Coordinates of C-alpha atoms and ligand atoms in Angstrom, one line a residue:
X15 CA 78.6 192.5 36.2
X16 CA 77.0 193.4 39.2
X17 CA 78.0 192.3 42.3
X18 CA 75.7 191.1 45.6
X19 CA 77.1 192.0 49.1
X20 CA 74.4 190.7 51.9
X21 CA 74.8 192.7 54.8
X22 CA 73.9 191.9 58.5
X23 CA 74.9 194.4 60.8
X24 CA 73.5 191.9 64.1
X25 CA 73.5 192.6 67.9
X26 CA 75.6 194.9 70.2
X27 CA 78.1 197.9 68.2
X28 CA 77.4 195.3 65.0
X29 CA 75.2 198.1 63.5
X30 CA 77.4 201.2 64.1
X31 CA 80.4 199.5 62.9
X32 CA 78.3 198.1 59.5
X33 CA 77.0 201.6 59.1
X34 CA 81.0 202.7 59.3
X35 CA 81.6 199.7 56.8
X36 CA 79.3 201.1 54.7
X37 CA 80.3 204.2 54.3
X38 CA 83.9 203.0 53.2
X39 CA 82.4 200.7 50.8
X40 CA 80.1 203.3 49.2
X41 CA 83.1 205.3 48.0
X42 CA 84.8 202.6 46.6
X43 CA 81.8 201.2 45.0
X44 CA 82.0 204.7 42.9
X45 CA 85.8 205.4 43.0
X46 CA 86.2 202.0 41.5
X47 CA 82.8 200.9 39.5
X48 CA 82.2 198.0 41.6
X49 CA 78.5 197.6 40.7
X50 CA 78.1 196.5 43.9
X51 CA 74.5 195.8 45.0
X52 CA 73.7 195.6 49.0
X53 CA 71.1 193.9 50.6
X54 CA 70.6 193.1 54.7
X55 CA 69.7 190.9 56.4
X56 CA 69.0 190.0 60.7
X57 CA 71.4 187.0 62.4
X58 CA 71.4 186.3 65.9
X59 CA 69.5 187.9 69.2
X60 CA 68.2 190.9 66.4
X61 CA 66.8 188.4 64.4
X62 CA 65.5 186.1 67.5
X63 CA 63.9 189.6 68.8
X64 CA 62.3 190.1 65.8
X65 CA 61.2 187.0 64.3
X66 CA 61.5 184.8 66.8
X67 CA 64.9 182.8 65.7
X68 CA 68.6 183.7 65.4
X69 CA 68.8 182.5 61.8
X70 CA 66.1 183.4 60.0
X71 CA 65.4 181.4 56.6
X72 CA 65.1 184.6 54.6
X73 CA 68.6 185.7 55.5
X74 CA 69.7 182.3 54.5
X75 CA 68.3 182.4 51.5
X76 CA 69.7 186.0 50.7
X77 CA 73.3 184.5 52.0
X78 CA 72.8 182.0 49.4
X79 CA 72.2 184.3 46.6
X80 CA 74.4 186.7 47.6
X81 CA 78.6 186.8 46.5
X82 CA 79.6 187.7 49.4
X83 CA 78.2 188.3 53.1
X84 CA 79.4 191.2 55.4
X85 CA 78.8 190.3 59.1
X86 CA 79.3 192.5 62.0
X87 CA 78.6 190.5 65.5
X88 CA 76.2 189.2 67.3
X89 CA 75.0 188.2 71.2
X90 CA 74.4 189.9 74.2
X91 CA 73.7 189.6 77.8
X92 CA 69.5 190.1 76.9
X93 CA 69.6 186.7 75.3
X94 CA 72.3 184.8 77.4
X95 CA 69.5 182.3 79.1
X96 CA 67.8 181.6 75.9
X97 CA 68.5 177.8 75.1
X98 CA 71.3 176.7 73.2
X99 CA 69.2 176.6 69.9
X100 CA 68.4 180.0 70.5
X101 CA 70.9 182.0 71.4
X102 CA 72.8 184.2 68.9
X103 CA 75.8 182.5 68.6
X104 CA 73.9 179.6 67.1
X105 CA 72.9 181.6 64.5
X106 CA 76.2 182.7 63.8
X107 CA 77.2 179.0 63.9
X108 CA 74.7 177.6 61.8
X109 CA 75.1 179.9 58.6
X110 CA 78.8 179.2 59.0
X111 CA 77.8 175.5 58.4
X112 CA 75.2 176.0 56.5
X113 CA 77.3 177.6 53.2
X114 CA 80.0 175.6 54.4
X115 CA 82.4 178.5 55.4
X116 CA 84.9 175.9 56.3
X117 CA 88.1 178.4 55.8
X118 CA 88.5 181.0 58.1
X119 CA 91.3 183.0 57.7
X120 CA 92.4 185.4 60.4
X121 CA 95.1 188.0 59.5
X122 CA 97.0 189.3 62.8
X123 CA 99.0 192.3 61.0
X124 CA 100.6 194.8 63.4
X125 CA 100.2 198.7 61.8
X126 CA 103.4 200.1 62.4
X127 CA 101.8 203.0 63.9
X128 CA 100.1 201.2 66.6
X129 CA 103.5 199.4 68.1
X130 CA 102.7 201.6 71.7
X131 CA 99.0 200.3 71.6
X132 CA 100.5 196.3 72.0
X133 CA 100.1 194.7 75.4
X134 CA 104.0 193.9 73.9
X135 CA 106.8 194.9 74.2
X136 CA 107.3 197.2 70.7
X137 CA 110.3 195.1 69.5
X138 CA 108.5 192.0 70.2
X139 CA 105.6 193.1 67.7
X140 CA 106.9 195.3 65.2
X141 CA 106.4 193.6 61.9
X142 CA 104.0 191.4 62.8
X143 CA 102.2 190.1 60.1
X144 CA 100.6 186.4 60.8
X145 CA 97.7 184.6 59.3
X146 CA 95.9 182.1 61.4
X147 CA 93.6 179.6 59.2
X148 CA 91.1 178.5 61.4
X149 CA 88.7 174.9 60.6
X150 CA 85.2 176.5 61.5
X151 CA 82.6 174.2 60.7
X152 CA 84.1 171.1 62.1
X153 CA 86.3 169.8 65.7
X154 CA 84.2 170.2 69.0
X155 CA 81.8 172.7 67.8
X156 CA 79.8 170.8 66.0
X157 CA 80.9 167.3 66.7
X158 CA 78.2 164.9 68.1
X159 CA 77.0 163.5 70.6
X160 CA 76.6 166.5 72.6
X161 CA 74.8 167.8 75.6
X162 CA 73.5 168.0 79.0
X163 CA 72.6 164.5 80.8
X164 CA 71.7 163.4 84.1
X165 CA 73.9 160.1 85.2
X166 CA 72.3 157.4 87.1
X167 CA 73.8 158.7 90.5
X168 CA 71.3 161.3 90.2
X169 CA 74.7 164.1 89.0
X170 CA 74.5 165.6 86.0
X171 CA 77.3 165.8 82.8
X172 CA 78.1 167.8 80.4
X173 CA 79.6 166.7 77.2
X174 CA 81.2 167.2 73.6
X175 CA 82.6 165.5 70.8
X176 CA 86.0 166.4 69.4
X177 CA 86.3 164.5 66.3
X178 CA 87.4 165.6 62.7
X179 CA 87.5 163.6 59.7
X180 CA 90.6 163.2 57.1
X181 CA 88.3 165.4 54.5
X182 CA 87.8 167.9 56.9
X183 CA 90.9 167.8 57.8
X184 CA 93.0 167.7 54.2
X185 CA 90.4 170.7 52.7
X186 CA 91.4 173.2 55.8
X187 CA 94.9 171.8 55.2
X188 CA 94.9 172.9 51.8
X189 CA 93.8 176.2 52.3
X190 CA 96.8 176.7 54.5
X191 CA 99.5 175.1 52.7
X192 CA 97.9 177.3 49.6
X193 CA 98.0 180.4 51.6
X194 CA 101.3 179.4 52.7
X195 CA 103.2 179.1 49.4
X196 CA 102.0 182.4 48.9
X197 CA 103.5 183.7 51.9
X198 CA 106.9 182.8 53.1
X199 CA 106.1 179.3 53.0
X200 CA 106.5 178.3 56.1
X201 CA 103.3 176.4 57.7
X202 CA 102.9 175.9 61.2
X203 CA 100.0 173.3 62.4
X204 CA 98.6 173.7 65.4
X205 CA 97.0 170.7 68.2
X206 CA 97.2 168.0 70.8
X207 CA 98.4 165.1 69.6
X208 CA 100.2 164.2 72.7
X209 CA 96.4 163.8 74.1
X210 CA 94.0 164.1 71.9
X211 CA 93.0 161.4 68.8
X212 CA 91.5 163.5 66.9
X213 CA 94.3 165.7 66.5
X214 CA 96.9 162.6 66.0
X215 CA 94.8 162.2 62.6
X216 CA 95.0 165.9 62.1
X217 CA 99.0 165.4 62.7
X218 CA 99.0 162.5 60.3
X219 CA 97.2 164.0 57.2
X220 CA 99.1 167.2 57.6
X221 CA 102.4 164.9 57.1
X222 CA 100.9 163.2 54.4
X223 CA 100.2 166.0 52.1
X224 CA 103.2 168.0 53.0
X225 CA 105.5 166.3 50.2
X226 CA 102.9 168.0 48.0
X227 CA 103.5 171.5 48.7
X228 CA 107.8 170.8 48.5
X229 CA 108.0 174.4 48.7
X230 CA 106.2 174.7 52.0
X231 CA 107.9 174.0 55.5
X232 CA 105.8 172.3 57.5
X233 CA 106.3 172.3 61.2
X234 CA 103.5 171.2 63.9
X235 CA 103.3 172.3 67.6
X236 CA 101.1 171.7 70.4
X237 CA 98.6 174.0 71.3
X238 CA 99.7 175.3 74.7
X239 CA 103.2 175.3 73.7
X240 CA 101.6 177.8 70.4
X241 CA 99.7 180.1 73.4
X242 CA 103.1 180.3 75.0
X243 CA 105.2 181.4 72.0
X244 CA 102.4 183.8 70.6
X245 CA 103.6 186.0 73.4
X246 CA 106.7 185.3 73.5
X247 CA 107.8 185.8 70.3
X248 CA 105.1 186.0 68.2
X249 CA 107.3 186.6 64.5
X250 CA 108.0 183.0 64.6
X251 CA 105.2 182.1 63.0
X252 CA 103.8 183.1 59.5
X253 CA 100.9 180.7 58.9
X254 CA 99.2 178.6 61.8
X255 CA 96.5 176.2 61.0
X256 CA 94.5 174.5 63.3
X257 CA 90.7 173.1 64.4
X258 CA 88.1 175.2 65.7
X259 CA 88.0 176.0 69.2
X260 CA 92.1 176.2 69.1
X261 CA 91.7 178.8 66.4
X262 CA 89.0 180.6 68.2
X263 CA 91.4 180.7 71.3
X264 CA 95.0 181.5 69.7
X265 CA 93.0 183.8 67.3
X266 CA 92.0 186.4 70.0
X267 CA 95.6 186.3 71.9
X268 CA 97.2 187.1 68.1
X269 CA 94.4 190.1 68.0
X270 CA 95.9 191.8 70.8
X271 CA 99.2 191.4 69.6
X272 CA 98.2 194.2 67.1
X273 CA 97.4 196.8 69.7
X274 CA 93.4 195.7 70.0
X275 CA 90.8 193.0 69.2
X276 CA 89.4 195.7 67.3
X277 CA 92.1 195.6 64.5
X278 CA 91.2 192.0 63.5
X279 CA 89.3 191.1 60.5
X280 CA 88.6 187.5 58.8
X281 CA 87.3 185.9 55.9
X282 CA 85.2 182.9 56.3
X283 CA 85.3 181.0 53.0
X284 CA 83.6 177.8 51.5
X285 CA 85.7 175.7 48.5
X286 CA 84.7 178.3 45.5
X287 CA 86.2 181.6 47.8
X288 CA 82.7 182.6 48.3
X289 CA 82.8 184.0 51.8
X290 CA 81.6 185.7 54.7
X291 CA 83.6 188.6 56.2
X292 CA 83.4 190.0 60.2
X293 CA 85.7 191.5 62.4
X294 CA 87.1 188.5 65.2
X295 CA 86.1 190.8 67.7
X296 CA 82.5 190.1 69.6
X297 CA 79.4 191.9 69.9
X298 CA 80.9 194.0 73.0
X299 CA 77.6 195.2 74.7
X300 CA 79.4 196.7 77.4
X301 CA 80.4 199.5 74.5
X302 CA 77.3 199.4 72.0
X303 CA 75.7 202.6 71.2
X304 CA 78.5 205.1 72.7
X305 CA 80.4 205.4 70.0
X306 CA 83.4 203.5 71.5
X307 CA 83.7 200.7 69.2
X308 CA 86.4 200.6 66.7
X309 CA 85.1 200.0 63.2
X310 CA 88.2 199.4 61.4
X311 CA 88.3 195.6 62.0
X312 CA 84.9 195.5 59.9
X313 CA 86.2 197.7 57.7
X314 CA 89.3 195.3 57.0
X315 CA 87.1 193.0 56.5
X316 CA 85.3 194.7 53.7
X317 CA 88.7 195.1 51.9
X318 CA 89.3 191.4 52.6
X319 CA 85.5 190.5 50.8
X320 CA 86.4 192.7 47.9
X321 CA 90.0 190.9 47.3
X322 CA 88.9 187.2 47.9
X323 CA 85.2 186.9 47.2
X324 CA 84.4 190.3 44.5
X325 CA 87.8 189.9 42.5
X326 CA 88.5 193.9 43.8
X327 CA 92.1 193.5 44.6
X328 CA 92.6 197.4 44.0
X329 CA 89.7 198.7 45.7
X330 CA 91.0 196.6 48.6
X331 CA 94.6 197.6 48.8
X332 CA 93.2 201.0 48.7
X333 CA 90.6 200.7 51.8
X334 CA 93.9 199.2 54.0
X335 CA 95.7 202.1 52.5
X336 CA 93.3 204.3 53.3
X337 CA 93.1 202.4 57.3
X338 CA 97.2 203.4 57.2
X339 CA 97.2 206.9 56.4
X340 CA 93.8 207.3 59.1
X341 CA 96.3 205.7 61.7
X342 CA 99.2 207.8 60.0
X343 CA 97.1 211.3 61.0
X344 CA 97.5 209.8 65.0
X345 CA 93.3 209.1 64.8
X346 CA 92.9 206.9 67.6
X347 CA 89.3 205.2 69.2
X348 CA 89.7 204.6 72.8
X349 CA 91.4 200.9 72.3
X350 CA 94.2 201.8 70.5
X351 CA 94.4 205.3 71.7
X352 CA 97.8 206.5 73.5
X353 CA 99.3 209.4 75.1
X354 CA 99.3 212.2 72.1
X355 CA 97.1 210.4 69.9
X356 CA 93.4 212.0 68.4
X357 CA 90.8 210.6 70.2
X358 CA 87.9 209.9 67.6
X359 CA 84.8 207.9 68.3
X360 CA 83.1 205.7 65.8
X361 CA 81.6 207.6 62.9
X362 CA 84.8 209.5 63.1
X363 CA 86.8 207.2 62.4
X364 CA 84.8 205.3 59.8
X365 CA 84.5 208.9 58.3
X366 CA 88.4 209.7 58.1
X367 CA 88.4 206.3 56.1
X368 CA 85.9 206.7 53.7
X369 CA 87.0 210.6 53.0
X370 CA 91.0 209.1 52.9
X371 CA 89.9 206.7 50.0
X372 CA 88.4 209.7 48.2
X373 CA 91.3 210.7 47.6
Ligands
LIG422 C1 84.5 184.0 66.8 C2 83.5 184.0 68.0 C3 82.5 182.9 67.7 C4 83.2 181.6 67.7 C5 81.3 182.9 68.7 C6 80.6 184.3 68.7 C7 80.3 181.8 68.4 O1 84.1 183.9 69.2 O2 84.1 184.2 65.7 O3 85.7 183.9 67.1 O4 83.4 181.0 68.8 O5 83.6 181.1 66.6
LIG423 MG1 86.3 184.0 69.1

């Protein structure tokens, strides 16, 4: 059976770090028989530049054909005044809702190796192994009415919807208290119900279905309050599940927790697992083209889209081995790099990866 892997490499270090991606994937497409077929495809200020949108329908329809999507990052200063419906991001954010990728699922594992690299304290990160499920296709992102108006005192206003429905809400909730139960069950939701309705229902439907999942602990805390204990004392949590823009924001704080943004991968899914895969990290144009950027997020999120969407649990376990024993040999790229450490750039480190799961 042959699998279909789309891949879309976008703006900024997105290609390097899909070619590094790539590279990895190729050897364990033959170590392991994968059959795995890849096509690409252009998202965001690429695609806008060349066709004149940042979601073009062809790489929709490819998405939609495809089992599983590999995405590396998109945006960039260049198209930062283009209107909202055509800038990058919305490109991004519009396949997301398109295939329904309402599960995002953002792993914030510390490698043991990289305990100097933390902003943290080493004893307050060691061990850190934390999954953040983020709603993405719902909350304040996409909620309506939206926009830019002009009052009648002349002064103008901007404005968005929060608002989340109990569907919404229960099928992101689900994913959690799933993912949970197959962690250490303990469940940690996320919001601001001491201001915000929206996230009193969210509060509400978590309760509700909790006495399913008797095996999961459920506990709920404000969002601030979450920012705060994150770096604090971040191994209180196991899972955290919350909206959109919360996850967006606790998301990158966990990243650096692990030594670098870089680090981070994620799975966006829809409700058959099918999924999406991309580094957290951004498009990082300051970096693009030197050979700065770390591709081992993207990487990590190749070995996530072979265990949850191409039913590759081996080949997977084998890339993060592979990312371990890289990290193991002291190969550092310049964000998680340390005093006494092997400065490598991109393709070296992609490289080291690929000829590690080779063996
Ligand atoms: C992310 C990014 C995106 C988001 C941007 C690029 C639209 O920050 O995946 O976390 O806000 O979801
Ligand atoms: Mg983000």
């Amino acid at each position: 059976m042959s699998r279909k892997v789309l891949v879309i490499a976008g703006d900024g270090i997105g290609p390097e770090i899909a070619v590094e991606a790539r590279k990895v994937l190729d050897v364990a497409n033959e170590r392991f028989n994968l059959d795995i077929e890849f096509d690409e495809a252009l998202l965001g200020g690429s695609a806008y530049d060349t066709v004149g949108v940042p979601l073009p329908d062809e790489t929709l329809e490819k998405a939609k054909a495809s089992d599983a999507i590999l995405f590396g990052a998109i945006g960039g200063p260049k198209w930062d005044n283009n209107e909202r419906h055509l800038r990058p991001e919305q490109g991004l954010l519009d396949i997301r809702s398109k295939l329904e990728l309402f599960g995002n699922l953002r792993p914030a594992i510390l490698y043991p190796q990289l305990a100097d690299a933390s902003s943290l304290k080493p004893e307050v990160v060691s061990g850190l192994d934390i999954l953040i499920v983020r709603e993405l296709t719902g909350g304040i992102y996409f909620g309506e009415p939206r926009g830019i108006r002009t009052l009648e005192n002349g002064e103008r206003e901007g404005y968005n919807t929060y608002k989340y429905s109990e569907s919404e809400i229960e099928r992101i909730a689900r994913v959690a208290f799933e993912a949970a139960q197959k962690r250490s069950g303990k469940l940690c939701s996320v919001d601001k119900a001491n201001v915000l309705e929206a996230t009193v229902l969210w509060r509400e439907v978590l309760d509700r279905m909790a006495p399913e999942y008797p095996d999961v602990e459920l506990s709920h805390m404000y969002v601030d309050n979450a920012a705060m204990q994150l770096v604090r004392a971040p191994k209180q949590f196991d899972v955290l599940v919350t909206g959109n823009m919360f996850g967006d924001i606790l998301s990158d704080a966990a990243a650096m927790l692990t030594g670098s943004i870089g680090m981070l991968p994620s799975a966006s899914l829809d409700k058959n697992n099918r999924g999406m895969y991309e580094p957290c990290h951004g498009s990082a144009p300051d970096i693009a083209g030197q050979g700065k950027a770390n591709p081992l997020a993207m990487i990590l999120s190749a070995a996530m889209m072979l265990r949850y969407s191409l039913n590759a649990p081996e080949a997977a376990d084998a890339i993060e081995a592979a990312v371990s024993s890289v990290l193991d040999q002291g190969l550092r790229t310049p964000d998680i790099f340390t005093e006494g450490d092997t400065l490598v750039n991109t393709s070296g480190m992609g490289e080291a990866v690929a000829v590690a799961l080779k063996q």
